[in-house]
Amino acid sequence: MVMEEQPIMDGSSADETKEEEDDFRSCCEDEDEVEDSEEPGKADLDEDLDDYSVKMYFKGVSIAGPGDFGSRLSGIGVVMERSRDLSPIRVQKKLDFYVEESVADYLALLDGLLEAAENNIRQVFAFTDSDILYDQITKDEELENPLLAALRQRILEQASNMEAFVLKFVRSTEIQKAVQLAQVAVGIVSTPVEGDKLTESCSICCEEKFSSMIITIKCSHKFCSDCMKTHVKEKLQSTRVPIRCPHSSCKYCISTPEFSSFLPVTSYESLERALKEANILDKIFCPYPNCSVMLDPRECLSTRASSSSQTDDGCMECPVCRGLICVDCGVPWHTSMTCEEYQKLPLEDREACYISLVQNKGWRRCQQCHRMIELNHGCYHMTCR
């Protein structure tokens, strides 16, 4: 059964803890009216949000790594939607300690209320997919777990400072934004598909990680989310952008949308600022070894569209070397296959395509820096630059 949309907590109703709980429970429906098989509702409150009210979606996530010695992680995610004129408030944390997921839900709600108070929010309409938390917060139940009892007390105290606080039980699909924040905080970047391997080894840290924590970059190299976060952090600290794939022989520059799939909100915002300052946001490098200039895909695609009758939306021409480039894959244009077909190719087959291109173009590899070069004119003597 869905909680009626009325304030669970009124800040002017009590000063004492016992009075707060009594007022809290008086706003809830009688227990004999609550059915055992409570159905979640939808996050569709009719209240018009003003500058001092929010819809709060929160979630805690906990995972235990594979094996007896796998790392155990917990994180929280909170999204507070405000009036249309104001941007959402987000809370995303990887906890310094591991807790059960039920405890993580409590911590997410508590952190959300604390953040709301810091932003002078007076009315909170909160949504949870945890029937356990919902029952324990809204009903007069004795909590055997002293930690949960203490957290519930903190939540009641914070709610009493609000003009209104409503908690509603909803389906998991209603709080997906908060779930995603919590998952990224602990390193989960994908949803496992039936039939996939449970774990994979990261080529950087050489540790076994859940497949849901492994990132596959468009160049097809795979790394765990923790190593990728560290890689990005180191590059940002040294202001080395754009950021390339960590693989030693790969020159692929990771695209902005790819970063958003595994970087926490604060790290992603730092990356965007760094790219903007370097004036290379959403730009790529020409993949042809004799060129490698920085390009703006939008300008190149616009120029090609106005001067060519071809209809390949993802194919652009480098204005310097005149080579055709696949914008989505960041590689020389693959005429005989779609991007999806190319992405499905194993690494060795992609290398075969590249070797064929090298042979057709007559490129050679420098023995010192190992870059591919093209002889345009002059003798065969090479001086590494």
PDB file of C-alpha atoms in Angstrom, residues 98-234:
ATOM      1  CA  TYR A  98      31.615  -1.959   4.183  1.00  0.00           C
ATOM      2  CA  VAL A  99      28.043  -2.232   5.475  1.00  0.00           C
ATOM      3  CA  GLU A 100      25.039  -4.345   4.625  1.00  0.00           C
ATOM      4  CA  GLU A 101      22.900  -2.869   1.867  1.00  0.00           C
ATOM      5  CA  SER A 102      20.036  -2.183   4.298  1.00  0.00           C
ATOM      6  CA  VAL A 103      22.411  -0.008   6.336  1.00  0.00           C
ATOM      7  CA  ALA A 104      23.673   1.670   3.147  1.00  0.00           C
ATOM      8  CA  ASP A 105      20.070   2.672   2.352  1.00  0.00           C
ATOM      9  CA  TYR A 106      19.790   4.335   5.760  1.00  0.00           C
ATOM     10  CA  LEU A 107      23.084   6.186   5.229  1.00  0.00           C
ATOM     11  CA  ALA A 108      21.921   7.370   1.790  1.00  0.00           C
ATOM     12  CA  LEU A 109      18.719   8.816   3.261  1.00  0.00           C
ATOM     13  CA  LEU A 110      20.606  10.437   6.158  1.00  0.00           C
ATOM     14  CA  ASP A 111      23.235  11.991   3.869  1.00  0.00           C
ATOM     15  CA  GLY A 112      20.469  13.222   1.591  1.00  0.00           C
ATOM     16  CA  LEU A 113      18.696  14.961   4.461  1.00  0.00           C
ATOM     17  CA  LEU A 114      21.951  16.517   5.671  1.00  0.00           C
ATOM     18  CA  GLU A 115      22.701  17.800   2.164  1.00  0.00           C
ATOM     19  CA  ALA A 116      19.154  19.139   1.868  1.00  0.00           C
ATOM     20  CA  ALA A 117      19.583  21.050   5.130  1.00  0.00           C
ATOM     21  CA  GLU A 118      22.837  22.593   3.873  1.00  0.00           C
ATOM     22  CA  ASN A 119      20.974  23.822   0.793  1.00  0.00           C
ATOM     23  CA  ASN A 120      18.175  25.365   2.914  1.00  0.00           C
ATOM     24  CA  ILE A 121      15.606  22.816   1.725  1.00  0.00           C
ATOM     25  CA  ARG A 122      12.447  22.884   3.852  1.00  0.00           C
ATOM     26  CA  GLN A 123      10.288  20.186   2.248  1.00  0.00           C
ATOM     27  CA  VAL A 124      11.539  16.747   1.227  1.00  0.00           C
ATOM     28  CA  PHE A 125       9.473  14.179  -0.667  1.00  0.00           C
ATOM     29  CA  ALA A 126      11.639  11.043  -0.492  1.00  0.00           C
ATOM     30  CA  PHE A 127      11.358   7.811  -2.479  1.00  0.00           C
ATOM     31  CA  THR A 128      12.784   4.377  -1.638  1.00  0.00           C
ATOM     32  CA  ASP A 129      12.561   0.908  -3.150  1.00  0.00           C
ATOM     33  CA  SER A 130      13.426  -0.715   0.188  1.00  0.00           C
ATOM     34  CA  ASP A 131      10.301  -2.065   1.855  1.00  0.00           C
ATOM     35  CA  ILE A 132      12.413  -2.821   4.939  1.00  0.00           C
ATOM     36  CA  LEU A 133      13.526   0.793   5.348  1.00  0.00           C
ATOM     37  CA  TYR A 134      10.048   2.069   4.530  1.00  0.00           C
ATOM     38  CA  ASP A 135       8.425  -0.101   7.209  1.00  0.00           C
ATOM     39  CA  GLN A 136      11.075   0.665   9.809  1.00  0.00           C
ATOM     40  CA  ILE A 137      10.877   4.420   9.269  1.00  0.00           C
ATOM     41  CA  THR A 138       7.110   4.779   8.983  1.00  0.00           C
ATOM     42  CA  LYS A 139       5.910   2.176  11.505  1.00  0.00           C
ATOM     43  CA  ASP A 140       6.261   1.679  15.237  1.00  0.00           C
ATOM     44  CA  GLU A 141       8.620  -1.286  15.140  1.00  0.00           C
ATOM     45  CA  GLU A 142      11.269  -2.330  17.613  1.00  0.00           C
ATOM     46  CA  LEU A 143      14.660  -2.509  15.886  1.00  0.00           C
ATOM     47  CA  GLU A 144      16.963  -5.226  17.184  1.00  0.00           C
ATOM     48  CA  ASN A 145      19.928  -3.873  15.244  1.00  0.00           C
ATOM     49  CA  PRO A 146      21.383  -1.047  17.389  1.00  0.00           C
ATOM     50  CA  LEU A 147      23.044   0.569  14.350  1.00  0.00           C
ATOM     51  CA  LEU A 148      19.763   0.782  12.443  1.00  0.00           C
ATOM     52  CA  ALA A 149      18.037   2.093  15.568  1.00  0.00           C
ATOM     53  CA  ALA A 150      20.648   4.837  15.919  1.00  0.00           C
ATOM     54  CA  LEU A 151      20.411   5.745  12.223  1.00  0.00           C
ATOM     55  CA  ARG A 152      16.622   5.864  12.383  1.00  0.00           C
ATOM     56  CA  GLN A 153      16.892   8.220  15.347  1.00  0.00           C
ATOM     57  CA  ARG A 154      19.227  10.506  13.372  1.00  0.00           C
ATOM     58  CA  ILE A 155      16.846  10.481  10.423  1.00  0.00           C
ATOM     59  CA  LEU A 156      13.887  11.374  12.657  1.00  0.00           C
ATOM     60  CA  GLU A 157      15.855  14.236  14.157  1.00  0.00           C
ATOM     61  CA  GLN A 158      16.803  15.604  10.738  1.00  0.00           C
ATOM     62  CA  ALA A 159      13.232  15.206   9.453  1.00  0.00           C
ATOM     63  CA  SER A 160      11.878  17.107  12.460  1.00  0.00           C
ATOM     64  CA  ASN A 161      13.829  20.164  11.296  1.00  0.00           C
ATOM     65  CA  MET A 162      11.944  20.164   7.996  1.00  0.00           C
ATOM     66  CA  GLU A 163       8.615  21.845   7.367  1.00  0.00           C
ATOM     67  CA  ALA A 164       7.534  18.604   5.724  1.00  0.00           C
ATOM     68  CA  PHE A 165       9.043  15.172   5.098  1.00  0.00           C
ATOM     69  CA  VAL A 166       7.205  12.475   3.132  1.00  0.00           C
ATOM     70  CA  LEU A 167       8.580   8.971   2.506  1.00  0.00           C
ATOM     71  CA  LYS A 168       7.053   6.890  -0.262  1.00  0.00           C
ATOM     72  CA  PHE A 169       7.687   3.277  -1.326  1.00  0.00           C
ATOM     73  CA  VAL A 170       8.212   2.942  -5.107  1.00  0.00           C
ATOM     74  CA  ARG A 171       9.521   0.488  -7.677  1.00  0.00           C
ATOM     75  CA  SER A 172      13.269   0.226  -8.318  1.00  0.00           C
ATOM     76  CA  THR A 173      12.795   1.663 -11.807  1.00  0.00           C
ATOM     77  CA  GLU A 174      11.660   4.946 -10.245  1.00  0.00           C
ATOM     78  CA  ILE A 175      15.024   5.566  -8.541  1.00  0.00           C
ATOM     79  CA  GLN A 176      17.425   4.474 -11.295  1.00  0.00           C
ATOM     80  CA  LYS A 177      19.358   7.747 -11.295  1.00  0.00           C
ATOM     81  CA  ALA A 178      20.228   7.274  -7.628  1.00  0.00           C
ATOM     82  CA  VAL A 179      21.053   3.603  -8.201  1.00  0.00           C
ATOM     83  CA  GLN A 180      23.450   4.514 -10.998  1.00  0.00           C
ATOM     84  CA  LEU A 181      25.225   7.076  -8.819  1.00  0.00           C
ATOM     85  CA  ALA A 182      25.708   4.499  -6.059  1.00  0.00           C
ATOM     86  CA  GLN A 183      26.900   1.824  -8.496  1.00  0.00           C
ATOM     87  CA  VAL A 184      29.467   4.097 -10.132  1.00  0.00           C
ATOM     88  CA  ALA A 185      30.702   5.057  -6.657  1.00  0.00           C
ATOM     89  CA  VAL A 186      31.665   1.420  -5.981  1.00  0.00           C
ATOM     90  CA  GLY A 187      32.868   0.714  -9.534  1.00  0.00           C
ATOM     91  CA  ILE A 188      29.894  -1.026 -11.139  1.00  0.00           C
ATOM     92  CA  VAL A 189      29.651   0.147 -14.740  1.00  0.00           C
ATOM     93  CA  SER A 190      27.394  -2.399 -16.452  1.00  0.00           C
ATOM     94  CA  THR A 191      24.591  -4.882 -15.878  1.00  0.00           C
ATOM     95  CA  PRO A 192      25.619  -8.544 -16.211  1.00  0.00           C
ATOM     96  CA  VAL A 193      24.038 -10.454 -19.089  1.00  0.00           C
ATOM     97  CA  GLU A 194      23.031 -14.073 -18.664  1.00  0.00           C
ATOM     98  CA  GLY A 195      25.766 -16.291 -20.034  1.00  0.00           C
ATOM     99  CA  ASP A 196      28.595 -13.799 -19.429  1.00  0.00           C
ATOM    100  CA  LYS A 197      31.572 -14.730 -17.289  1.00  0.00           C
ATOM    101  CA  LEU A 198      31.154 -13.836 -13.632  1.00  0.00           C
ATOM    102  CA  THR A 199      34.660 -12.394 -13.317  1.00  0.00           C
ATOM    103  CA  GLU A 200      37.405 -11.025 -15.560  1.00  0.00           C
ATOM    104  CA  SER A 201      41.026 -10.122 -14.952  1.00  0.00           C
ATOM    105  CA  CYS A 202      42.128  -6.502 -15.265  1.00  0.00           C
ATOM    106  CA  SER A 203      45.274  -6.156 -17.404  1.00  0.00           C
ATOM    107  CA  ILE A 204      46.577  -3.318 -15.194  1.00  0.00           C
ATOM    108  CA  CYS A 205      46.156  -4.545 -11.607  1.00  0.00           C
ATOM    109  CA  CYS A 206      45.913  -8.236 -12.658  1.00  0.00           C
ATOM    110  CA  GLU A 207      43.126  -8.786 -10.116  1.00  0.00           C
ATOM    111  CA  GLU A 208      39.951 -10.761 -10.694  1.00  0.00           C
ATOM    112  CA  LYS A 209      37.004  -8.364 -10.766  1.00  0.00           C
ATOM    113  CA  PHE A 210      33.301  -8.831 -11.366  1.00  0.00           C
ATOM    114  CA  SER A 211      32.473  -8.483 -15.070  1.00  0.00           C
ATOM    115  CA  SER A 212      30.133  -5.632 -14.129  1.00  0.00           C
ATOM    116  CA  MET A 213      33.226  -3.680 -12.974  1.00  0.00           C
ATOM    117  CA  ILE A 214      35.149  -4.135 -16.246  1.00  0.00           C
ATOM    118  CA  ILE A 215      35.131  -1.330 -18.819  1.00  0.00           C
ATOM    119  CA  THR A 216      35.493  -2.065 -22.523  1.00  0.00           C
ATOM    120  CA  ILE A 217      36.777   1.024 -24.324  1.00  0.00           C
ATOM    121  CA  LYS A 218      35.894   1.573 -27.983  1.00  0.00           C
ATOM    122  CA  CYS A 219      39.379   0.424 -28.958  1.00  0.00           C
ATOM    123  CA  SER A 220      38.272  -2.913 -27.379  1.00  0.00           C
ATOM    124  CA  HIS A 221      40.832  -2.871 -24.541  1.00  0.00           C
ATOM    125  CA  LYS A 222      39.410  -3.814 -21.145  1.00  0.00           C
ATOM    126  CA  PHE A 223      40.286  -2.514 -17.668  1.00  0.00           C
ATOM    127  CA  CYS A 224      38.612  -2.431 -14.269  1.00  0.00           C
ATOM    128  CA  SER A 225      36.839   0.769 -13.268  1.00  0.00           C
ATOM    129  CA  ASP A 226      39.182   1.369 -10.306  1.00  0.00           C
ATOM    130  CA  CYS A 227      42.272   1.372 -12.531  1.00  0.00           C
ATOM    131  CA  MET A 228      40.556   3.627 -15.064  1.00  0.00           C
ATOM    132  CA  LYS A 229      39.617   6.117 -12.342  1.00  0.00           C
ATOM    133  CA  THR A 230      43.238   6.151 -11.157  1.00  0.00           C
ATOM    134  CA  HIS A 231      44.442   6.574 -14.755  1.00  0.00           C
ATOM    135  CA  VAL A 232      42.169   9.585 -15.290  1.00  0.00           C
ATOM    136  CA  LYS A 233      43.100  11.108 -11.925  1.00  0.00           C
ATOM    137  CA  GLU A 234      46.830  10.934 -12.710  1.00  0.00           C
TER     138      GLU A 234
END
